[in-house]
Amino acid sequence: MTLALDLASDVVALTRALVDVPSESGAEAPLADAVEAALRALPHLTVHRIGNSVVARTELGRPQRAVLAGHLDTVPAAGNLPSALRDDRVHGLGACDMKGGVAVALRLAAGVPAPTRDLTYVFYECEEVEGDRNGLHRIAAHRPDLLEDADLAILMEPSDAGIEAGCQGVLTADIVVRGERAHTARSWKGVNAAHVAAPVLQRLHDHTPERVVIDGLEYREGLSAVAVRAGVAGNVVPDECVITVNSRFAPSRSAEEAEAYIRNLFPEYEVQVTEVVPGALPGLARLGGLVAALGATPRPKLGWTDVARFAALGTPALNYGPGDPTLAHTAGEYVPVDHLRTCEEHLRRWLSP
Amino acid sequence: MTLALDLASDVVALTRALVDVPSESGAEAPLADAVEAALRALPHLTVHRIGNSVVARTELGRPQRAVLAGHLDTVPAAGNLPSALRDDRVHGLGACDMKGGVAVALRLAAGVPAPTRDLTYVFYECEEVEGDRNGLHRIAAHRPDLLEDADLAILMEPSDAGIEAGCQGVLTADIVVRGERAHTARSWKGVNAAHVAAPVLQRLHDHTPERVVIDGLEYREGLSAVAVRAGVAGNVVPDECVITVNSRFAPSRSAEEAEAYIRNLFPEYEVQVTEVVPGALPGLARLGGLVAALGATPRPKLGWTDVARFAALGTPALNYGPGDPTLAHTAGEYVPVDHLRTCEEHLRRWLSP
């Protein structure tokens, strides 16, 4: 039996109802069913189901179309279910990341039947796991027509109810330092890869990341070793030391430029790039009206978010949603009630005549 | 049924018979049973069983007593059973480490009933595993009387049928470098422990181990990182980097001195010493007659062996046995037939009137 969601209820009650339907990545079906059923009950929307993602569109022939998107999945529970309302905050798994934002979007889908621009609501699966399972990625791959006609997108990831523009790119690479094995009782017969790796770590330590200003926003880059691995056995000089680095690069750089940057920084080492995903330019010139309507000063988004997927489709996008992004994935995550109301009100105003 | 070992057969046949009784550490019982039965059949020996170790002693009232010792266990099989005789080498699991040496000792136990010095043969379990399971350690703990009256000891570990005198000590320590976690998208808010660890690895790289000459033998020390571990998650600045170092120190240094040396080398870091076992002085002054009889020029033993356990009992000891020590623990290990015969002949000569 599909759970009934009451989209006409208060945004706080709706957020709690969403939190109380567990939807860890890969297990979104019950929540997707409930969302789909609630949207299909609204005659002004055309609803599509792709896997456990749901797309609902108005088809009013407006000159502009906007996407409002949020993911349905959460990280695994951490003793933070069911939801609770305390101190004007909704607590519970996914309250911040990002069922609060989903609740706001669902409220608008139900409560603004004739928006001033056409809307494409996207509620998608598997944002918290590897990219090829990502629901937004799968919609773009299998039903691009549902997304391609949008002029702008709002991703309702937590942003403290402020505007976080664009996002930085991410590159992950292994720097492989090689040596030669030997018994530690005759260590001089080998070459200790861990010892030889010292300059790699020192170079990372000495490296000063750049700060790139785009549309008046400062994207501060970062380059971090996130793992170091060496070791064969307790009496063996290791012949390999692998340093995994994570680079966060400004959205003005392409994937190729980000990769070249790392390779140029470590020209004498073997560099294996395992992932590189470009960011998203803030595109504020194309989002001016929206920014003015939301009444917040844009900040640069330093982490990577799915706004980059919209950027890849040629759609300018920004992050705007309730909740403190630093609480995402913490057992104590919550979303403030005033964030929920602020986001709903500002977006409703933007969409209303 | 206990397997019958024919100690009167050739040393090559006996080595093969020993190899063909699997005796991975912890599973030595069948081999210990066979060794015990063969030794109990010899009227000139008094036999003791301690766990899966076997001690057999002559009690002739000679002015001097020597230990001949070898372990019965092997590392796990690596497709190298049963034994094979090829190119004048006995191949197979444990052939080198150290059933060849055990075969030589068993041949002497049976073939030299009235040696010029009293003998204590020790065939023991669990040398290849953690020290508290070591059979020699357990005999010393529970039946010290069986070992204490010896004037010298010969450990028949593979030494290329040459004399390897004393052994170096071993120290293992973790050098813990601490930082502060942060999201890699805001890496400047943390302190990257891996970056901060660079000087530790550089110091190890720059370190020149000492060469300590004792009794004319040069003990070349070593200090190696054997493991480096850092990493929390792909998007997290790690707050800890642990470098495990393995030190091989000359037998003239005490455990305390070895520990102080490491702490002094890394005064600004947290150093956790996890193991420190002193070595064994070569003690050639007390082993002169034996060295002359074996007709080989002593070399320093750089690895750690159970001669250190004899040293701890106050008994000078040396390593002397058939087989190339660098083949120990390799799937292709073998023992040359000429090593087996050389060791047996030299020891027989030393023990015969």
PDB file of C-alpha atoms in Angstrom, chain A residues 79-281:
ATOM      1  CA  GLY A  79      19.894   6.017  15.287  1.00  0.00           C
ATOM      2  CA  ASN A  80      18.175   9.184  14.055  1.00  0.00           C
ATOM      3  CA  LEU A  81      14.707   7.911  13.198  1.00  0.00           C
ATOM      4  CA  PRO A  82      11.850   8.685  13.573  1.00  0.00           C
ATOM      5  CA  SER A  83      11.675  12.427  13.150  1.00  0.00           C
ATOM      6  CA  ALA A  84      11.270  14.798  16.076  1.00  0.00           C
ATOM      7  CA  LEU A  85      10.386  18.445  16.365  1.00  0.00           C
ATOM      8  CA  ARG A  86      12.455  20.200  19.027  1.00  0.00           C
ATOM      9  CA  ASP A  87      13.570  23.803  19.445  1.00  0.00           C
ATOM     10  CA  ASP A  88      11.939  24.791  16.164  1.00  0.00           C
ATOM     11  CA  ARG A  89      13.998  22.262  14.285  1.00  0.00           C
ATOM     12  CA  VAL A  90      12.978  19.063  12.529  1.00  0.00           C
ATOM     13  CA  HIS A  91      15.475  16.398  13.595  1.00  0.00           C
ATOM     14  CA  GLY A  92      16.021  13.050  11.920  1.00  0.00           C
ATOM     15  CA  LEU A  93      17.739  11.184   9.095  1.00  0.00           C
ATOM     16  CA  GLY A  94      17.665  13.278   5.951  1.00  0.00           C
ATOM     17  CA  ALA A  95      15.917  16.246   7.581  1.00  0.00           C
ATOM     18  CA  CYS A  96      18.769  18.473   6.429  1.00  0.00           C
ATOM     19  CA  ASP A  97      20.053  16.428   3.464  1.00  0.00           C
ATOM     20  CA  MET A  98      17.549  16.895   1.952  1.00  0.00           C
ATOM     21  CA  LYS A  99      13.991  16.023   2.790  1.00  0.00           C
ATOM     22  CA  GLY A 100      13.410  19.583   3.994  1.00  0.00           C
ATOM     23  CA  GLY A 101      14.177  20.828   0.481  1.00  0.00           C
ATOM     24  CA  VAL A 102      12.017  18.080  -1.031  1.00  0.00           C
ATOM     25  CA  ALA A 103       9.138  19.109   1.229  1.00  0.00           C
ATOM     26  CA  VAL A 104       9.405  22.718   0.071  1.00  0.00           C
ATOM     27  CA  ALA A 105       9.372  21.634  -3.588  1.00  0.00           C
ATOM     28  CA  LEU A 106       6.393  19.317  -3.051  1.00  0.00           C
ATOM     29  CA  ARG A 107       4.494  22.129  -1.318  1.00  0.00           C
ATOM     30  CA  LEU A 108       5.064  24.372  -4.331  1.00  0.00           C
ATOM     31  CA  ALA A 109       4.125  21.618  -6.769  1.00  0.00           C
ATOM     32  CA  ALA A 110       0.767  21.296  -5.041  1.00  0.00           C
ATOM     33  CA  GLY A 111       0.201  24.891  -3.993  1.00  0.00           C
ATOM     34  CA  VAL A 112       1.172  26.853  -7.122  1.00  0.00           C
ATOM     35  CA  PRO A 113      -0.868  25.300  -9.944  1.00  0.00           C
ATOM     36  CA  ALA A 114      -0.341  28.194 -12.348  1.00  0.00           C
ATOM     37  CA  PRO A 115       3.222  29.437 -11.852  1.00  0.00           C
ATOM     38  CA  THR A 116       4.601  32.397 -13.785  1.00  0.00           C
ATOM     39  CA  ARG A 117       7.132  30.086 -15.457  1.00  0.00           C
ATOM     40  CA  ASP A 118       6.735  26.432 -16.335  1.00  0.00           C
ATOM     41  CA  LEU A 119       8.243  24.097 -13.778  1.00  0.00           C
ATOM     42  CA  THR A 120       9.924  20.726 -13.927  1.00  0.00           C
ATOM     43  CA  TYR A 121      10.012  19.101 -10.515  1.00  0.00           C
ATOM     44  CA  VAL A 122      12.629  16.358 -10.199  1.00  0.00           C
ATOM     45  CA  PHE A 123      12.703  14.038  -7.177  1.00  0.00           C
ATOM     46  CA  TYR A 124      15.488  11.559  -7.746  1.00  0.00           C
ATOM     47  CA  GLU A 125      17.211   8.508  -6.346  1.00  0.00           C
ATOM     48  CA  CYS A 126      20.774   7.569  -5.408  1.00  0.00           C
ATOM     49  CA  GLU A 127      22.465  10.917  -5.002  1.00  0.00           C
ATOM     50  CA  GLU A 128      24.521   9.668  -2.051  1.00  0.00           C
ATOM     51  CA  VAL A 129      26.225   6.835  -3.950  1.00  0.00           C
ATOM     52  CA  GLU A 130      28.374   6.347  -7.031  1.00  0.00           C
ATOM     53  CA  GLY A 131      27.566   8.656  -9.910  1.00  0.00           C
ATOM     54  CA  ASP A 132      26.336   6.074 -12.417  1.00  0.00           C
ATOM     55  CA  ARG A 133      23.429   5.186 -10.107  1.00  0.00           C
ATOM     56  CA  ASN A 134      22.476   8.845  -9.661  1.00  0.00           C
ATOM     57  CA  GLY A 135      18.862   9.393 -10.629  1.00  0.00           C
ATOM     58  CA  LEU A 136      19.492  12.779 -12.217  1.00  0.00           C
ATOM     59  CA  HIS A 137      22.269  11.240 -14.291  1.00  0.00           C
ATOM     60  CA  ARG A 138      19.908   8.459 -15.383  1.00  0.00           C
ATOM     61  CA  ILE A 139      17.112  10.844 -16.337  1.00  0.00           C
ATOM     62  CA  ALA A 140      19.587  12.905 -18.368  1.00  0.00           C
ATOM     63  CA  ALA A 141      20.772   9.713 -20.058  1.00  0.00           C
ATOM     64  CA  HIS A 142      17.398   8.066 -20.759  1.00  0.00           C
ATOM     65  CA  ARG A 143      14.883  10.913 -20.874  1.00  0.00           C
ATOM     66  CA  PRO A 144      16.927  14.021 -21.724  1.00  0.00           C
ATOM     67  CA  ASP A 145      13.776  15.587 -23.209  1.00  0.00           C
ATOM     68  CA  LEU A 146      12.419  15.964 -19.672  1.00  0.00           C
ATOM     69  CA  LEU A 147      15.303  18.226 -18.692  1.00  0.00           C
ATOM     70  CA  GLU A 148      16.653  19.846 -21.832  1.00  0.00           C
ATOM     71  CA  ASP A 149      13.996  22.536 -22.240  1.00  0.00           C
ATOM     72  CA  ALA A 150      14.731  24.203 -18.888  1.00  0.00           C
ATOM     73  CA  ASP A 151      16.221  27.699 -18.746  1.00  0.00           C
ATOM     74  CA  LEU A 152      17.517  27.411 -15.214  1.00  0.00           C
ATOM     75  CA  ALA A 153      17.594  24.993 -12.315  1.00  0.00           C
ATOM     76  CA  ILE A 154      17.379  25.237  -8.567  1.00  0.00           C
ATOM     77  CA  LEU A 155      18.907  22.361  -6.665  1.00  0.00           C
ATOM     78  CA  MET A 156      17.403  22.329  -3.211  1.00  0.00           C
ATOM     79  CA  GLU A 157      20.440  20.975  -1.379  1.00  0.00           C
ATOM     80  CA  PRO A 158      20.925  22.573   2.058  1.00  0.00           C
ATOM     81  CA  SER A 159      22.495  26.004   1.696  1.00  0.00           C
ATOM     82  CA  ASP A 160      21.368  27.677   4.908  1.00  0.00           C
ATOM     83  CA  ALA A 161      18.402  29.052   2.964  1.00  0.00           C
ATOM     84  CA  GLY A 162      20.901  31.159   1.069  1.00  0.00           C
ATOM     85  CA  ILE A 163      22.138  31.048  -2.500  1.00  0.00           C
ATOM     86  CA  GLU A 164      25.223  28.967  -3.209  1.00  0.00           C
ATOM     87  CA  ALA A 165      26.206  29.562  -6.775  1.00  0.00           C
ATOM     88  CA  GLY A 166      27.876  27.085  -9.093  1.00  0.00           C
ATOM     89  CA  CYS A 167      30.130  24.447  -7.606  1.00  0.00           C
ATOM     90  CA  GLN A 168      33.753  23.444  -7.690  1.00  0.00           C
ATOM     91  CA  GLY A 169      35.032  20.435  -9.607  1.00  0.00           C
ATOM     92  CA  VAL A 170      36.540  17.342  -8.021  1.00  0.00           C
ATOM     93  CA  LEU A 171      39.540  15.345  -9.082  1.00  0.00           C
ATOM     94  CA  THR A 172      40.860  12.257  -7.351  1.00  0.00           C
ATOM     95  CA  ALA A 173      44.211  10.773  -8.273  1.00  0.00           C
ATOM     96  CA  ASP A 174      46.686   8.248  -6.968  1.00  0.00           C
ATOM     97  CA  ILE A 175      50.300   9.278  -6.913  1.00  0.00           C
ATOM     98  CA  VAL A 176      52.272   6.068  -7.022  1.00  0.00           C
ATOM     99  CA  VAL A 177      55.791   6.058  -5.636  1.00  0.00           C
ATOM    100  CA  ARG A 178      57.793   2.957  -6.391  1.00  0.00           C
ATOM    101  CA  GLY A 179      60.746   1.377  -4.635  1.00  0.00           C
ATOM    102  CA  GLU A 180      62.246  -2.050  -4.314  1.00  0.00           C
ATOM    103  CA  ARG A 181      61.441  -4.682  -1.721  1.00  0.00           C
ATOM    104  CA  ALA A 182      64.013  -6.010   0.697  1.00  0.00           C
ATOM    105  CA  HIS A 183      64.112  -7.668   4.090  1.00  0.00           C
ATOM    106  CA  THR A 184      64.374  -4.977   6.750  1.00  0.00           C
ATOM    107  CA  ALA A 185      67.410  -6.761   8.172  1.00  0.00           C
ATOM    108  CA  ARG A 186      69.140  -5.782   4.920  1.00  0.00           C
ATOM    109  CA  SER A 187      67.199  -2.637   4.176  1.00  0.00           C
ATOM    110  CA  TRP A 188      69.997  -1.127   2.082  1.00  0.00           C
ATOM    111  CA  LYS A 189      69.398  -3.781  -0.554  1.00  0.00           C
ATOM    112  CA  GLY A 190      66.030  -2.209  -1.332  1.00  0.00           C
ATOM    113  CA  VAL A 191      64.552   1.212  -1.965  1.00  0.00           C
ATOM    114  CA  ASN A 192      61.957   2.213   0.595  1.00  0.00           C
ATOM    115  CA  ALA A 193      58.980   3.613  -1.302  1.00  0.00           C
ATOM    116  CA  ALA A 194      57.609   5.229   1.863  1.00  0.00           C
ATOM    117  CA  HIS A 195      60.859   7.103   2.460  1.00  0.00           C
ATOM    118  CA  VAL A 196      60.995   8.175  -1.163  1.00  0.00           C
ATOM    119  CA  ALA A 197      57.410   9.468  -0.901  1.00  0.00           C
ATOM    120  CA  ALA A 198      58.382  12.214   1.539  1.00  0.00           C
ATOM    121  CA  PRO A 199      58.739  14.911  -1.165  1.00  0.00           C
ATOM    122  CA  VAL A 200      55.223  14.194  -2.438  1.00  0.00           C
ATOM    123  CA  LEU A 201      53.722  14.907   0.974  1.00  0.00           C
ATOM    124  CA  GLN A 202      56.004  17.881   1.467  1.00  0.00           C
ATOM    125  CA  ARG A 203      54.951  19.319  -1.876  1.00  0.00           C
ATOM    126  CA  LEU A 204      51.308  18.944  -0.886  1.00  0.00           C
ATOM    127  CA  HIS A 205      52.088  20.648   2.397  1.00  0.00           C
ATOM    128  CA  ASP A 206      53.851  23.541   0.669  1.00  0.00           C
ATOM    129  CA  HIS A 207      51.267  23.917  -2.088  1.00  0.00           C
ATOM    130  CA  THR A 208      49.159  27.069  -1.965  1.00  0.00           C
ATOM    131  CA  PRO A 209      45.807  26.521  -3.660  1.00  0.00           C
ATOM    132  CA  GLU A 210      44.538  29.317  -5.846  1.00  0.00           C
ATOM    133  CA  ARG A 211      41.543  31.532  -5.261  1.00  0.00           C
ATOM    134  CA  VAL A 212      39.597  32.122  -8.439  1.00  0.00           C
ATOM    135  CA  VAL A 213      37.049  34.956  -8.644  1.00  0.00           C
ATOM    136  CA  ILE A 214      34.107  34.383 -10.985  1.00  0.00           C
ATOM    137  CA  ASP A 215      31.064  36.682 -11.139  1.00  0.00           C
ATOM    138  CA  GLY A 216      32.459  38.350  -8.008  1.00  0.00           C
ATOM    139  CA  LEU A 217      32.513  35.039  -6.099  1.00  0.00           C
ATOM    140  CA  GLU A 218      35.765  33.605  -4.751  1.00  0.00           C
ATOM    141  CA  TYR A 219      36.225  29.877  -5.377  1.00  0.00           C
ATOM    142  CA  ARG A 220      38.973  28.758  -3.055  1.00  0.00           C
ATOM    143  CA  GLU A 221      40.582  25.621  -4.351  1.00  0.00           C
ATOM    144  CA  GLY A 222      42.074  22.802  -2.309  1.00  0.00           C
ATOM    145  CA  LEU A 223      44.487  19.926  -2.751  1.00  0.00           C
ATOM    146  CA  SER A 224      44.588  17.289  -0.027  1.00  0.00           C
ATOM    147  CA  ALA A 225      46.099  13.888   0.518  1.00  0.00           C
ATOM    148  CA  VAL A 226      43.106  11.854   1.632  1.00  0.00           C
ATOM    149  CA  ALA A 227      44.916   8.522   1.961  1.00  0.00           C
ATOM    150  CA  VAL A 228      48.441   7.197   2.210  1.00  0.00           C
ATOM    151  CA  ARG A 229      49.039   3.493   1.871  1.00  0.00           C
ATOM    152  CA  ALA A 230      52.297   1.605   2.115  1.00  0.00           C
ATOM    153  CA  GLY A 231      53.157  -1.702   3.732  1.00  0.00           C
ATOM    154  CA  VAL A 232      53.862  -5.287   2.760  1.00  0.00           C
ATOM    155  CA  ALA A 233      54.751  -6.937   6.056  1.00  0.00           C
ATOM    156  CA  GLY A 234      56.385  -5.967   9.301  1.00  0.00           C
ATOM    157  CA  ASN A 235      59.831  -7.033   8.126  1.00  0.00           C
ATOM    158  CA  VAL A 236      59.688  -5.917   4.507  1.00  0.00           C
ATOM    159  CA  VAL A 237      60.884  -2.655   2.967  1.00  0.00           C
ATOM    160  CA  PRO A 238      57.779  -1.590   1.002  1.00  0.00           C
ATOM    161  CA  ASP A 239      58.138  -1.276  -2.748  1.00  0.00           C
ATOM    162  CA  GLU A 240      55.105   0.942  -3.237  1.00  0.00           C
ATOM    163  CA  CYS A 241      53.552   3.934  -1.529  1.00  0.00           C
ATOM    164  CA  VAL A 242      50.296   5.296  -2.891  1.00  0.00           C
ATOM    165  CA  ILE A 243      49.136   8.780  -1.993  1.00  0.00           C
ATOM    166  CA  THR A 244      45.538   9.497  -2.926  1.00  0.00           C
ATOM    167  CA  VAL A 245      44.922  13.189  -3.475  1.00  0.00           C
ATOM    168  CA  ASN A 246      41.608  14.995  -3.715  1.00  0.00           C
ATOM    169  CA  SER A 247      41.570  18.259  -5.633  1.00  0.00           C
ATOM    170  CA  ARG A 248      38.760  20.788  -5.530  1.00  0.00           C
ATOM    171  CA  PHE A 249      39.106  23.095  -8.496  1.00  0.00           C
ATOM    172  CA  ALA A 250      37.336  26.253  -9.585  1.00  0.00           C
ATOM    173  CA  PRO A 251      34.438  25.859 -12.055  1.00  0.00           C
ATOM    174  CA  SER A 252      36.336  27.886 -14.636  1.00  0.00           C
ATOM    175  CA  ARG A 253      38.735  24.962 -15.117  1.00  0.00           C
ATOM    176  CA  SER A 254      37.899  22.054 -17.368  1.00  0.00           C
ATOM    177  CA  ALA A 255      38.482  18.443 -16.386  1.00  0.00           C
ATOM    178  CA  GLU A 256      41.484  18.368 -18.711  1.00  0.00           C
ATOM    179  CA  GLU A 257      42.982  21.469 -17.115  1.00  0.00           C
ATOM    180  CA  ALA A 258      42.474  20.047 -13.636  1.00  0.00           C
ATOM    181  CA  GLU A 259      44.206  16.830 -14.652  1.00  0.00           C
ATOM    182  CA  ALA A 260      47.098  18.673 -16.284  1.00  0.00           C
ATOM    183  CA  TYR A 261      47.512  20.772 -13.155  1.00  0.00           C
ATOM    184  CA  ILE A 262      48.064  17.685 -10.985  1.00  0.00           C
ATOM    185  CA  ARG A 263      50.362  16.047 -13.488  1.00  0.00           C
ATOM    186  CA  ASN A 264      52.441  19.216 -13.739  1.00  0.00           C
ATOM    187  CA  LEU A 265      52.694  19.409  -9.966  1.00  0.00           C
ATOM    188  CA  PHE A 266      54.117  15.866  -9.792  1.00  0.00           C
ATOM    189  CA  PRO A 267      55.937  15.475 -13.098  1.00  0.00           C
ATOM    190  CA  GLU A 268      58.412  12.906 -11.807  1.00  0.00           C
ATOM    191  CA  TYR A 269      55.798  10.538 -10.353  1.00  0.00           C
ATOM    192  CA  GLU A 270      53.241   8.149 -11.748  1.00  0.00           C
ATOM    193  CA  VAL A 271      49.865   9.893 -11.495  1.00  0.00           C
ATOM    194  CA  GLN A 272      46.711   7.817 -11.973  1.00  0.00           C
ATOM    195  CA  VAL A 273      43.606   9.990 -12.210  1.00  0.00           C
ATOM    196  CA  THR A 274      40.695   7.913 -10.911  1.00  0.00           C
ATOM    197  CA  GLU A 275      37.922  10.510 -11.090  1.00  0.00           C
ATOM    198  CA  VAL A 276      37.530  13.976 -12.479  1.00  0.00           C
ATOM    199  CA  VAL A 277      34.222  15.807 -12.552  1.00  0.00           C
ATOM    200  CA  PRO A 278      34.136  19.451 -13.576  1.00  0.00           C
ATOM    201  CA  GLY A 279      32.223  21.972 -11.504  1.00  0.00           C
ATOM    202  CA  ALA A 280      29.563  24.455 -12.555  1.00  0.00           C
ATOM    203  CA  LEU A 281      30.041  28.118 -13.292  1.00  0.00           C
TER     204      LEU A 281
END
